[in-house]
Short mmCIF file of C-alpha atoms in Angstrom, two decimals:
data_model
loop_
_atom_site.label_atom_id
_atom_site.label_comp_id
_atom_site.label_asym_id
_atom_site.label_seq_id
_atom_site.Cartn_x
_atom_site.Cartn_y
_atom_site.Cartn_z
CA MET A 1 -46.84 43.48 -10.75
CA THR A 2 -43.36 44.12 -12.16
CA LYS A 3 -41.71 42.10 -9.39
CA LYS A 4 -44.07 39.21 -10.01
CA LYS A 5 -43.25 39.20 -13.71
CA THR A 6 -39.52 39.32 -12.94
CA TYR A 7 -39.88 36.37 -10.54
CA ASN A 8 -41.86 34.33 -13.12
CA LYS A 9 -39.20 35.13 -15.74
CA MET A 10 -36.40 33.99 -13.42
CA TYR A 11 -38.38 30.89 -12.53
CA PHE A 12 -38.85 29.83 -16.15
CA ILE A 13 -35.20 30.56 -16.96
CA GLY A 14 -34.14 28.41 -14.05
CA MET A 15 -36.38 25.55 -15.11
CA LEU A 16 -35.03 25.84 -18.66
CA VAL A 17 -31.47 25.51 -17.31
CA VAL A 18 -32.48 22.36 -15.42
CA LEU A 19 -34.10 20.83 -18.51
CA LEU A 20 -31.01 21.63 -20.58
CA ALA A 21 -28.82 20.01 -17.92
CA PHE A 22 -30.67 16.75 -17.96
CA SER A 23 -30.84 16.77 -21.74
CA CYS A 24 -27.00 16.56 -21.60
CA VAL A 25 -27.04 13.36 -19.53
CA PRO A 26 -26.09 10.39 -21.74
CA THR A 27 -29.08 8.12 -22.26
CA GLN A 28 -28.92 4.39 -23.01
CA LYS A 29 -29.58 5.21 -26.68
CA ALA A 30 -26.64 7.67 -26.67
CA ILE A 31 -24.45 5.02 -25.15
CA ARG A 32 -25.50 2.50 -27.80
CA ASP A 33 -24.85 5.05 -30.56
CA ALA A 34 -21.42 5.73 -29.06
CA ASN A 35 -20.38 2.13 -29.81
CA ILE A 36 -19.29 3.23 -33.28
CA GLU A 37 -16.53 5.24 -31.56
CA VAL A 38 -15.38 2.62 -29.05
CA PRO A 39 -12.52 0.11 -29.51
CA GLU A 40 -12.81 -2.31 -32.39
CA HIS A 41 -12.49 -5.15 -29.89
CA TYR A 42 -15.72 -3.93 -28.29
CA GLN A 43 -17.61 -3.81 -31.57
CA LYS A 44 -16.95 -7.50 -32.24
CA THR A 45 -18.01 -8.84 -28.86
CA THR A 46 -21.32 -10.58 -28.32
CA SER A 47 -23.73 -10.37 -25.38
CA ASP A 48 -22.18 -13.41 -23.63
CA THR A 49 -18.62 -12.12 -23.73
CA SER A 50 -16.78 -12.49 -20.42
CA ASN A 51 -15.07 -9.51 -18.85
CA VAL A 52 -11.89 -9.76 -16.76
CA ALA A 53 -13.06 -6.83 -14.67
CA THR A 54 -15.66 -9.14 -13.08
CA LEU A 55 -12.85 -11.29 -11.70
CA ARG A 56 -11.74 -10.75 -8.14
CA TRP A 57 -8.18 -9.48 -8.04
CA LYS A 58 -7.12 -12.68 -6.21
CA ASP A 59 -8.31 -14.62 -9.28
CA PHE A 60 -6.76 -12.23 -11.77
CA PHE A 61 -3.30 -12.18 -10.19
CA THR A 62 -1.95 -15.69 -9.88
CA ASP A 63 1.39 -14.86 -8.18
CA SER A 64 0.86 -15.84 -4.53
CA LYS A 65 3.57 -13.39 -3.36
CA LEU A 66 1.86 -10.52 -5.14
CA VAL A 67 -1.49 -11.55 -3.70
CA ALA A 68 0.02 -11.46 -0.20
CA LEU A 69 1.36 -7.94 -0.82
CA ILE A 70 -2.02 -6.65 -1.99
CA ASP A 71 -3.75 -8.24 1.00
CA THR A 72 -1.39 -6.42 3.33
CA ALA A 73 -1.91 -3.12 1.54
CA LEU A 74 -5.72 -3.35 1.71
CA ALA A 75 -5.42 -3.88 5.47
CA ASN A 76 -2.79 -1.26 6.28
CA ASN A 77 -2.74 1.48 3.61
CA GLN A 78 -3.18 4.88 5.26
CA GLU A 79 -4.94 6.53 2.33
CA LEU A 80 -7.52 3.76 2.30
CA HIS A 81 -8.13 4.19 6.00
CA ILE A 82 -8.60 7.96 5.44
CA MET A 83 -11.19 7.19 2.74
CA LEU A 84 -13.01 4.82 5.12
CA GLN A 85 -13.33 7.64 7.61
CA ARG A 86 -14.82 9.83 4.87
CA ILE A 87 -17.37 7.08 4.23
CA ALA A 88 -18.22 7.00 7.94
CA MET A 89 -18.71 10.79 7.93
CA ALA A 90 -20.92 10.58 4.85
CA ASN A 91 -23.01 7.92 6.58
CA ASN A 92 -23.40 10.14 9.61
CA GLU A 93 -24.49 12.99 7.32
CA VAL A 94 -27.35 10.77 6.09
CA LYS A 95 -28.48 10.34 9.69
CA VAL A 96 -28.28 14.10 10.24
CA ARG A 97 -30.38 14.85 7.12
CA LYS A 98 -32.90 12.19 8.08
CA GLY A 99 -33.35 13.73 11.49
CA GLU A 100 -34.00 17.17 10.06
CA TYR A 101 -37.47 16.35 8.71
CA LEU A 102 -38.55 14.54 11.87
CA PRO A 103 -39.94 16.43 14.92
CA PHE A 104 -37.37 17.69 17.40
CA VAL A 105 -38.40 16.80 21.00
CA ASN A 106 -36.49 18.30 23.90
CA VAL A 107 -36.96 17.67 27.61
CA TYR A 108 -36.11 20.46 29.99
CA ALA A 109 -35.99 21.10 33.76
CA GLY A 110 -35.09 24.39 35.41
CA ALA A 111 -34.91 26.25 38.67
CA GLU A 112 -34.78 30.05 39.10
CA VAL A 113 -34.50 32.56 41.97
CA GLU A 114 -35.50 36.15 41.34
CA LYS A 115 -35.53 39.24 43.61
CA VAL A 116 -37.08 42.32 42.02
CA GLY A 117 -36.94 45.87 43.33
CA GLU A 118 -39.93 47.08 45.34
CA TYR A 119 -40.14 50.27 43.29
CA THR A 120 -40.49 48.49 39.96
CA ARG A 121 -43.59 47.40 38.15
CA ASN A 122 -43.06 43.72 39.00
CA GLY A 123 -42.22 44.60 42.60
CA ALA A 124 -45.31 46.81 42.96
CA VAL A 125 -47.51 44.06 41.51
CA GLU A 126 -46.12 41.47 43.92
CA GLN A 127 -46.81 43.84 46.86
CA GLN A 128 -50.48 44.18 45.83
CA LEU A 129 -51.22 40.52 45.01
CA ASP A 130 -51.33 37.41 47.15
CA ILE A 131 -50.76 33.87 46.03
CA ARG A 132 -53.66 32.85 48.20
CA GLU A 133 -55.72 34.79 50.67
CA GLY A 134 -53.37 35.91 53.35
CA GLU A 135 -50.29 34.42 51.64
CA GLU A 136 -47.91 36.86 50.01
CA PHE A 137 -45.41 36.21 47.24
CA PRO A 138 -42.27 34.70 48.69
CA GLU A 139 -39.22 36.93 48.58
CA PRO A 140 -37.01 36.14 46.84
CA LEU A 141 -39.34 34.39 44.34
CA THR A 142 -38.35 30.91 43.23
CA ASP A 143 -39.54 29.19 40.03
CA PHE A 144 -39.33 25.47 39.24
CA SER A 145 -40.31 23.95 35.88
CA VAL A 146 -40.14 20.68 33.95
CA GLY A 147 -41.64 19.70 30.61
CA LEU A 148 -41.28 18.87 26.91
CA ASP A 149 -40.68 21.14 23.89
CA VAL A 150 -41.57 19.99 20.36
CA SER A 151 -40.63 21.75 17.12
CA TRP A 152 -41.32 20.47 13.61
CA GLU A 153 -40.83 22.02 10.19
CA LEU A 154 -43.44 20.58 7.84
CA ASP A 155 -41.61 19.37 4.72
CA VAL A 156 -44.33 20.51 2.33
CA TRP A 157 -41.92 21.16 -0.56
CA LYS A 158 -39.80 18.06 0.17
CA LYS A 159 -36.67 20.15 0.69
CA LEU A 160 -35.60 18.16 3.75
CA ARG A 161 -36.46 14.83 2.23
CA ASN A 162 -34.54 15.69 -0.90
CA GLY A 163 -31.62 16.70 1.31
CA LYS A 164 -31.67 13.29 2.92
CA LYS A 165 -31.78 11.57 -0.49
CA ALA A 166 -28.89 13.75 -1.66
CA ALA A 167 -26.89 12.72 1.38
CA VAL A 168 -27.55 9.05 0.62
CA LEU A 169 -26.27 9.59 -2.92
CA GLU A 170 -23.20 11.40 -1.58
CA TYR A 171 -22.63 8.41 0.72
CA LEU A 172 -22.86 6.00 -2.21
CA SER A 173 -20.50 8.29 -4.11
CA THR A 174 -17.89 8.00 -1.36
CA ILE A 175 -18.22 4.22 -1.46
CA GLU A 176 -17.51 4.25 -5.19
CA GLY A 177 -14.61 6.64 -4.46
CA LYS A 178 -13.27 4.01 -2.06
CA ASN A 179 -13.71 1.28 -4.69
CA PHE A 180 -11.86 3.45 -7.20
CA MET A 181 -9.03 3.91 -4.69
CA VAL A 182 -8.87 0.16 -4.15
CA THR A 183 -8.56 -0.37 -7.92
CA GLN A 184 -5.77 2.20 -8.08
CA LEU A 185 -4.01 0.68 -5.07
CA VAL A 186 -4.17 -2.86 -6.42
CA SER A 187 -2.90 -1.70 -9.80
CA GLU A 188 -0.09 0.39 -8.37
CA ILE A 189 1.20 -2.47 -6.21
CA ALA A 190 1.02 -4.88 -9.17
CA ASN A 191 2.83 -2.42 -11.42
CA SER A 192 5.61 -1.87 -8.85
CA TYR A 193 5.90 -5.60 -8.25
CA TYR A 194 6.37 -6.37 -11.96
CA GLU A 195 8.87 -3.53 -12.29
CA LEU A 196 10.77 -5.08 -9.39
CA LEU A 197 10.80 -8.49 -11.10
CA ALA A 198 12.04 -6.86 -14.31
CA LEU A 199 14.89 -5.11 -12.46
CA ASP A 200 15.86 -8.44 -10.82
CA ASN A 201 16.11 -10.01 -14.23
CA GLN A 202 18.06 -7.06 -15.66
CA LEU A 203 20.46 -7.30 -12.75
CA GLN A 204 20.90 -11.01 -13.47
CA ILE A 205 21.52 -10.33 -17.18
CA ILE A 206 24.16 -7.71 -16.36
CA GLU A 207 25.92 -10.13 -13.99
CA GLN A 208 25.94 -12.81 -16.70
CA ASN A 209 27.24 -10.30 -19.21
CA LEU A 210 29.95 -9.18 -16.81
CA GLU A 211 31.11 -12.79 -16.59
CA LEU A 212 31.32 -12.95 -20.41
CA GLN A 213 33.14 -9.61 -20.59
CA ASN A 214 35.62 -10.64 -17.90
CA ASN A 215 36.34 -13.79 -19.90
CA ALA A 216 36.77 -11.67 -23.06
CA LEU A 217 39.07 -9.33 -21.14
CA ASP A 218 41.23 -12.24 -20.02
CA MET A 219 41.33 -13.47 -23.62
CA VAL A 220 42.43 -10.03 -24.90
CA LYS A 221 45.18 -9.85 -22.27
CA LEU A 222 46.48 -13.22 -23.41
CA GLN A 223 46.31 -12.06 -27.00
CA LYS A 224 48.32 -8.98 -26.05
CA GLN A 225 50.98 -11.12 -24.39
CA ALA A 226 51.17 -13.08 -27.65
CA ALA A 227 51.46 -9.79 -29.56
CA ARG A 228 48.15 -10.42 -31.31
CA ALA A 229 46.34 -7.51 -29.64
CA THR A 230 47.22 -4.06 -28.40
CA GLN A 231 46.96 -2.25 -25.07
CA LEU A 232 44.15 -0.20 -26.63
CA ALA A 233 42.03 -3.35 -26.98
CA VAL A 234 42.72 -4.26 -23.33
CA LYS A 235 41.69 -0.78 -22.13
CA ARG A 236 38.52 -0.81 -24.22
CA PHE A 237 37.45 -4.14 -22.73
CA GLU A 238 38.28 -2.90 -19.22
CA ALA A 239 36.16 0.21 -19.78
CA GLU A 240 33.23 -1.93 -20.93
CA VAL A 241 33.50 -4.07 -17.78
CA LEU A 242 33.56 -0.95 -15.56
CA LYS A 243 30.59 0.50 -17.41
CA ASN A 244 28.45 -2.56 -16.73
CA GLN A 245 29.58 -2.68 -13.10
CA SER A 246 28.36 0.92 -12.79
CA ASN A 247 25.02 -0.01 -14.37
CA LYS A 248 24.70 -2.78 -11.83
CA PHE A 249 24.78 -0.32 -8.95
CA GLU A 250 22.21 1.92 -10.66
CA ILE A 251 19.84 -1.03 -10.96
CA GLN A 252 20.39 -1.99 -7.35
CA GLN A 253 19.44 1.56 -6.32
CA GLN A 254 16.24 1.36 -8.40
CA ILE A 255 15.40 -1.92 -6.73
CA VAL A 256 15.72 -0.31 -3.28
CA GLU A 257 13.50 2.63 -4.28
CA ILE A 258 10.74 0.43 -5.71
CA GLU A 259 10.85 -1.86 -2.69
CA ASN A 260 10.39 1.16 -0.46
CA LYS A 261 7.56 2.42 -2.66
CA ILE A 262 5.77 -0.92 -2.19
CA ASN A 263 6.47 -0.79 1.55
CA PHE A 264 4.91 2.67 1.69
CA LEU A 265 1.78 1.45 -0.08
CA LEU A 266 1.69 -1.46 2.41
CA GLY A 267 1.88 0.97 5.31
CA ARG A 268 5.12 -0.41 6.73
CA TYR A 269 8.75 0.58 7.15
CA PRO A 270 11.44 -0.39 4.57
CA GLN A 271 12.16 -4.08 4.28
CA THR A 272 12.91 -6.62 1.58
CA ILE A 273 9.98 -7.51 -0.68
CA ASP A 274 9.40 -11.23 -0.92
CA ARG A 275 9.32 -12.19 -4.61
CA ASP A 276 10.33 -14.85 -7.17
CA ALA A 277 11.71 -13.48 -10.43
CA SER A 278 13.04 -16.80 -11.78
CA ASP A 279 10.28 -17.39 -14.34
CA PHE A 280 9.63 -13.77 -15.28
CA ILE A 281 10.40 -14.22 -18.96
CA ALA A 282 8.93 -17.71 -19.34
CA ARG A 283 5.73 -16.96 -17.48
CA PRO A 284 2.76 -16.89 -19.91
CA ILE A 285 0.43 -13.91 -20.07
CA ASP A 286 -3.25 -14.71 -20.42
CA ASP A 287 -5.44 -13.12 -23.09
CA ILE A 288 -7.72 -10.32 -22.03
CA GLU A 289 -11.50 -10.23 -22.51
CA ALA A 290 -12.68 -6.60 -22.51
CA GLY A 291 -16.39 -7.36 -22.54
CA LEU A 292 -19.15 -4.99 -23.65
CA PRO A 293 -19.21 -1.18 -23.46
CA ALA A 294 -22.18 -1.32 -21.09
CA GLN A 295 -20.04 -3.41 -18.69
CA LEU A 296 -17.57 -0.58 -18.56
CA LEU A 297 -20.27 1.68 -17.13
CA ALA A 298 -21.29 -0.99 -14.63
CA ASN A 299 -17.78 -1.83 -13.41
CA ARG A 300 -15.75 1.40 -13.31
CA PRO A 301 -16.16 3.00 -9.87
CA ASP A 302 -15.19 6.49 -11.11
CA ILE A 303 -18.07 6.45 -13.65
CA LYS A 304 -20.53 5.27 -11.01
CA GLN A 305 -19.21 7.90 -8.60
CA ALA A 306 -19.80 10.64 -11.18
CA GLU A 307 -23.31 9.28 -11.76
CA TYR A 308 -24.16 9.41 -8.03
CA GLU A 309 -22.80 12.93 -7.76
CA LEU A 310 -24.93 13.99 -10.73
CA GLU A 311 -28.06 12.59 -9.11
CA ALA A 312 -27.20 14.29 -5.81
CA LEU A 313 -26.77 17.64 -7.51
CA LYS A 314 -30.13 17.15 -9.24
CA LEU A 315 -31.74 17.01 -5.82
CA ASN A 316 -29.71 20.02 -4.67
CA VAL A 317 -31.37 21.99 -7.46
CA LYS A 318 -34.76 21.00 -6.12
CA MET A 319 -33.68 22.01 -2.62
CA ALA A 320 -32.50 25.40 -3.87
CA LYS A 321 -35.80 25.88 -5.69
CA ALA A 322 -37.76 25.05 -2.52
CA ASN A 323 -36.06 28.01 -0.74
CA PHE A 324 -38.32 30.34 -2.77
CA TYR A 325 -41.40 28.88 -1.05
CA PRO A 326 -42.56 29.62 2.51
CA SER A 327 -41.56 27.26 5.34
CA ILE A 328 -44.23 26.04 7.74
CA GLY A 329 -43.31 25.24 11.34
CA ILE A 330 -45.10 24.00 14.39
CA LYS A 331 -43.93 24.51 17.95
CA ALA A 332 -45.57 22.99 21.02
CA GLY A 333 -44.76 22.52 24.68
CA ILE A 334 -46.24 20.99 27.79
CA GLY A 335 -44.93 20.93 31.32
CA LEU A 336 -45.30 21.79 34.98
CA GLN A 337 -44.30 25.09 36.65
CA ALA A 338 -44.57 26.38 40.20
CA PHE A 339 -42.78 28.71 42.64
CA ASN A 340 -42.37 25.81 45.05
CA SER A 341 -41.30 22.31 44.07
CA LYS A 342 -44.00 20.70 46.22
CA TYR A 343 -46.66 22.27 44.00
CA LEU A 344 -45.24 20.87 40.74
CA THR A 345 -47.53 17.82 40.93
CA SER A 346 -50.59 19.89 41.73
CA THR A 347 -52.57 19.86 38.51
CA PRO A 348 -54.20 21.53 36.76
CA GLU A 349 -52.92 24.55 38.74
CA SER A 350 -49.22 23.94 37.80
CA LEU A 351 -49.92 22.70 34.26
CA LEU A 352 -48.74 24.79 31.29
CA TYR A 353 -48.88 24.18 27.55
CA SER A 354 -48.45 26.06 24.29
CA LEU A 355 -49.06 25.51 20.57
CA VAL A 356 -47.72 27.81 17.89
CA GLY A 357 -47.83 27.58 14.09
CA ASP A 358 -45.89 29.93 11.82
CA VAL A 359 -45.33 30.51 8.15
CA VAL A 360 -42.12 32.23 7.03
CA SER A 361 -41.51 33.30 3.46
CA PRO A 362 -38.45 35.13 2.09
CA LEU A 363 -39.12 38.71 1.18
CA ILE A 364 -36.05 40.97 1.24
CA ASN A 365 -33.20 38.56 0.63
CA ARG A 366 -34.47 36.87 -2.51
CA ASN A 367 -31.39 37.79 -4.54
CA ALA A 368 -29.28 35.51 -2.35
CA ILE A 369 -31.73 32.68 -2.90
CA LYS A 370 -31.72 33.28 -6.66
CA ALA A 371 -27.93 33.25 -6.65
CA ALA A 372 -27.91 29.97 -4.70
CA TYR A 373 -30.38 28.48 -7.19
CA SER A 374 -28.22 29.58 -10.13
CA ASN A 375 -25.15 28.04 -8.49
CA ALA A 376 -27.04 24.78 -7.97
CA ASN A 377 -27.89 24.67 -11.66
CA SER A 378 -24.31 25.44 -12.66
CA ARG A 379 -22.97 22.70 -10.36
CA GLN A 380 -25.40 20.27 -11.97
CA LEU A 381 -24.22 21.19 -15.46
CA GLN A 382 -20.66 20.82 -14.26
CA ALA A 383 -21.51 17.32 -12.96
CA VAL A 384 -23.00 16.45 -16.36
CA PHE A 385 -19.72 17.32 -18.05
CA GLU A 386 -17.77 15.42 -15.41
CA TYR A 387 -19.96 12.36 -16.05
CA GLU A 388 -19.45 12.62 -19.82
CA LYS A 389 -15.72 13.07 -19.29
CA ALA A 390 -15.49 9.97 -17.05
CA ILE A 391 -17.23 7.83 -19.70
CA LEU A 392 -15.08 9.20 -22.51
CA ASN A 393 -11.90 8.76 -20.48
CA GLY A 394 -12.88 5.15 -19.77
CA TYR A 395 -13.37 4.31 -23.43
CA ILE A 396 -10.14 5.98 -24.43
CA GLU A 397 -8.14 4.15 -21.72
CA VAL A 398 -9.54 0.83 -22.89
CA ALA A 399 -8.86 1.59 -26.56
CA ASN A 400 -5.28 2.66 -25.91
CA THR A 401 -4.48 -0.27 -23.67
CA LEU A 402 -6.00 -2.90 -25.99
CA SER A 403 -3.89 -1.50 -28.83
CA ASP A 404 -0.85 -1.48 -26.56
CA ILE A 405 -1.34 -5.17 -25.63
CA LYS A 406 -1.59 -6.14 -29.32
CA ASN A 407 1.52 -4.22 -30.31
CA LEU A 408 3.55 -5.37 -27.32
CA LYS A 409 2.79 -8.98 -28.21
CA ALA A 410 4.17 -8.49 -31.72
CA ASN A 411 7.10 -6.54 -30.37
CA TYR A 412 7.96 -9.29 -27.86
CA ASN A 413 7.98 -11.98 -30.59
CA LEU A 414 10.46 -9.95 -32.61
CA LYS A 415 12.60 -9.21 -29.57
CA THR A 416 12.83 -12.91 -28.86
CA LYS A 417 14.26 -13.58 -32.32
CA GLN A 418 16.61 -10.63 -31.94
CA VAL A 419 18.01 -11.96 -28.62
CA ALA A 420 18.54 -15.41 -30.12
CA ALA A 421 20.43 -13.93 -33.08
CA MET A 422 22.59 -11.72 -30.88
CA THR A 423 23.41 -14.61 -28.55
CA GLU A 424 24.75 -16.59 -31.54
CA ALA A 425 26.58 -13.50 -32.75
CA ILE A 426 28.56 -13.31 -29.47
CA ASP A 427 29.94 -16.81 -29.92
CA LEU A 428 30.75 -16.14 -33.59
CA SER A 429 32.53 -12.86 -32.85
CA ILE A 430 34.75 -14.49 -30.20
CA GLN A 431 35.64 -17.39 -32.48
CA LEU A 432 36.46 -14.98 -35.35
CA PHE A 433 38.55 -12.83 -33.03
CA LYS A 434 40.51 -15.83 -31.83
CA SER A 435 41.29 -16.75 -35.43
CA ALA A 436 42.24 -13.11 -36.22
CA ARG A 437 39.34 -12.79 -38.66
CA ALA A 438 37.54 -10.06 -36.66
CA GLU A 439 38.59 -6.95 -34.82
CA TYR A 440 38.23 -6.54 -31.07
CA THR A 441 35.79 -3.68 -31.69
CA GLU A 442 33.39 -6.13 -33.38
CA VAL A 443 33.46 -8.28 -30.28
CA LEU A 444 32.78 -5.24 -28.08
CA MET A 445 29.90 -4.00 -30.22
CA THR A 446 28.39 -7.47 -30.43
CA GLN A 447 28.48 -7.90 -26.67
CA ARG A 448 27.04 -4.44 -26.12
CA GLU A 449 24.20 -4.96 -28.63
CA ALA A 450 23.45 -8.38 -27.15
CA LEU A 451 23.22 -6.91 -23.66
CA ASP A 452 20.92 -4.14 -24.93
CA SER A 453 18.65 -6.64 -26.67
CA LYS A 454 18.36 -8.79 -23.53
CA LEU A 455 17.55 -5.73 -21.39
CA GLU A 456 15.00 -4.59 -23.96
CA ILE A 457 13.19 -7.91 -24.04
CA ILE A 458 12.91 -7.80 -20.26
CA GLU A 459 11.46 -4.31 -20.50
CA THR A 460 9.03 -5.47 -23.23
CA LYS A 461 7.93 -8.36 -21.00
CA ARG A 462 7.51 -5.95 -18.12
CA ASP A 463 5.38 -3.65 -20.34
CA GLN A 464 3.20 -6.61 -21.23
CA TYR A 465 2.52 -7.27 -17.54
CA LEU A 466 1.86 -3.55 -16.94
CA ALA A 467 -0.52 -3.43 -19.92
CA ASN A 468 -2.50 -6.34 -18.51
CA VAL A 469 -2.73 -4.55 -15.17
CA LYS A 470 -3.73 -1.37 -16.97
CA ILE A 471 -6.55 -2.97 -18.91
CA TYR A 472 -7.79 -4.66 -15.71
CA GLN A 473 -7.83 -1.26 -14.09
CA ALA A 474 -9.33 0.54 -17.08
CA LEU A 475 -12.20 -1.97 -17.27
CA GLY A 476 -12.97 -1.29 -13.58
CA GLY A 477 -11.61 -4.46 -12.00
CA GLY A 478 -9.81 -4.91 -8.73
CA TRP A 479 -12.28 -3.43 -6.22
CA ASN A 480 -14.95 -6.09 -6.00
#
């Protein structure tokens, strides 16, 4: 009686844990209530708002050279091929689980030769018995058999069927994992490509600035010959030229490293990346439509993956619970058996058959089953938190990136005005220096600040491209 009460107590505690687990799963109402915490851009959208995440990546990225690179990566990337093999294994696991609740049918055929000792029980029996009147047992005794064996575990508690459903959900989870990897891969290639274009433009700016600085150096040398400048001014200008020549090699090294990073993602050996950086600054950046919060749940593969895993673990809890109940099995066999192969077809004399039913229930090792059941509940609760974390992470990523896009746009507009002002300042400083109304240090500082402002506007433009890629990724685009 005490054991029964203990078991009932453990049963109700386990069921309470399951109910608490599912009470933690976000409902549609909870998602609607969460809208007060999501980005302001989301709160203002209507039901017919478009969402860039629904665009295919070939439609989102308009640069044909970038599209060609992504196409190559999706065909050759090793990590993606590894994930495809995981999907294939998950699909095979579904077939395995499906076969477990169907009858197992085996065909067998055998031949045996046996010689027993005369002074043994079997030997003594053979000496006293004849196969037929006047026909003794052959020595050695042969035995030939052929037939079918059938075994079937009756899935009364749906443990095996739930296992098959869990395997299907795990398979769908791996597909979403592959989709998430595609999104990451597309985004990483796009980010590296835009960084490469930015470096190309920075290299071009440095080369243009070197030309200006060399002209200024020649001017200072002439001024020195005319006793209007000192050797100090000449050396300062020479040092500035050497500094920018050094920066040029640093950028060239960064270009090589990013090219090789892209080549690695494309699954190929180092080679030059085909690209066109000529219109990097002038190229317009389209506005982003973030859509509705519910679309985030529908589009992001990592959220859908967490949802499938949660559903699979729910079934695992049911499977763990079913281990407390007895399993019912049926075994049957039919075949032919004779000591001589020519008698195999002689029926009914050579016919044999069997039918066995058994019920097995755990008795001694129940603690292990209870521990497995508790672990299944804990894993389900863990999956609930993972699901909530995935949703929260998605909202935060969108909120941060939408804010980043807005601020980068304002930043870029101010940087444009700064570059225009510094470009005019270079001409003015040189004219004033020629007329001895400005020091050479003013020319140096103006050129240095102008170079910095031009490099900064390129970086800001690059960050705008990266933010657009980030919001496309955060909204769950790129895999469809």
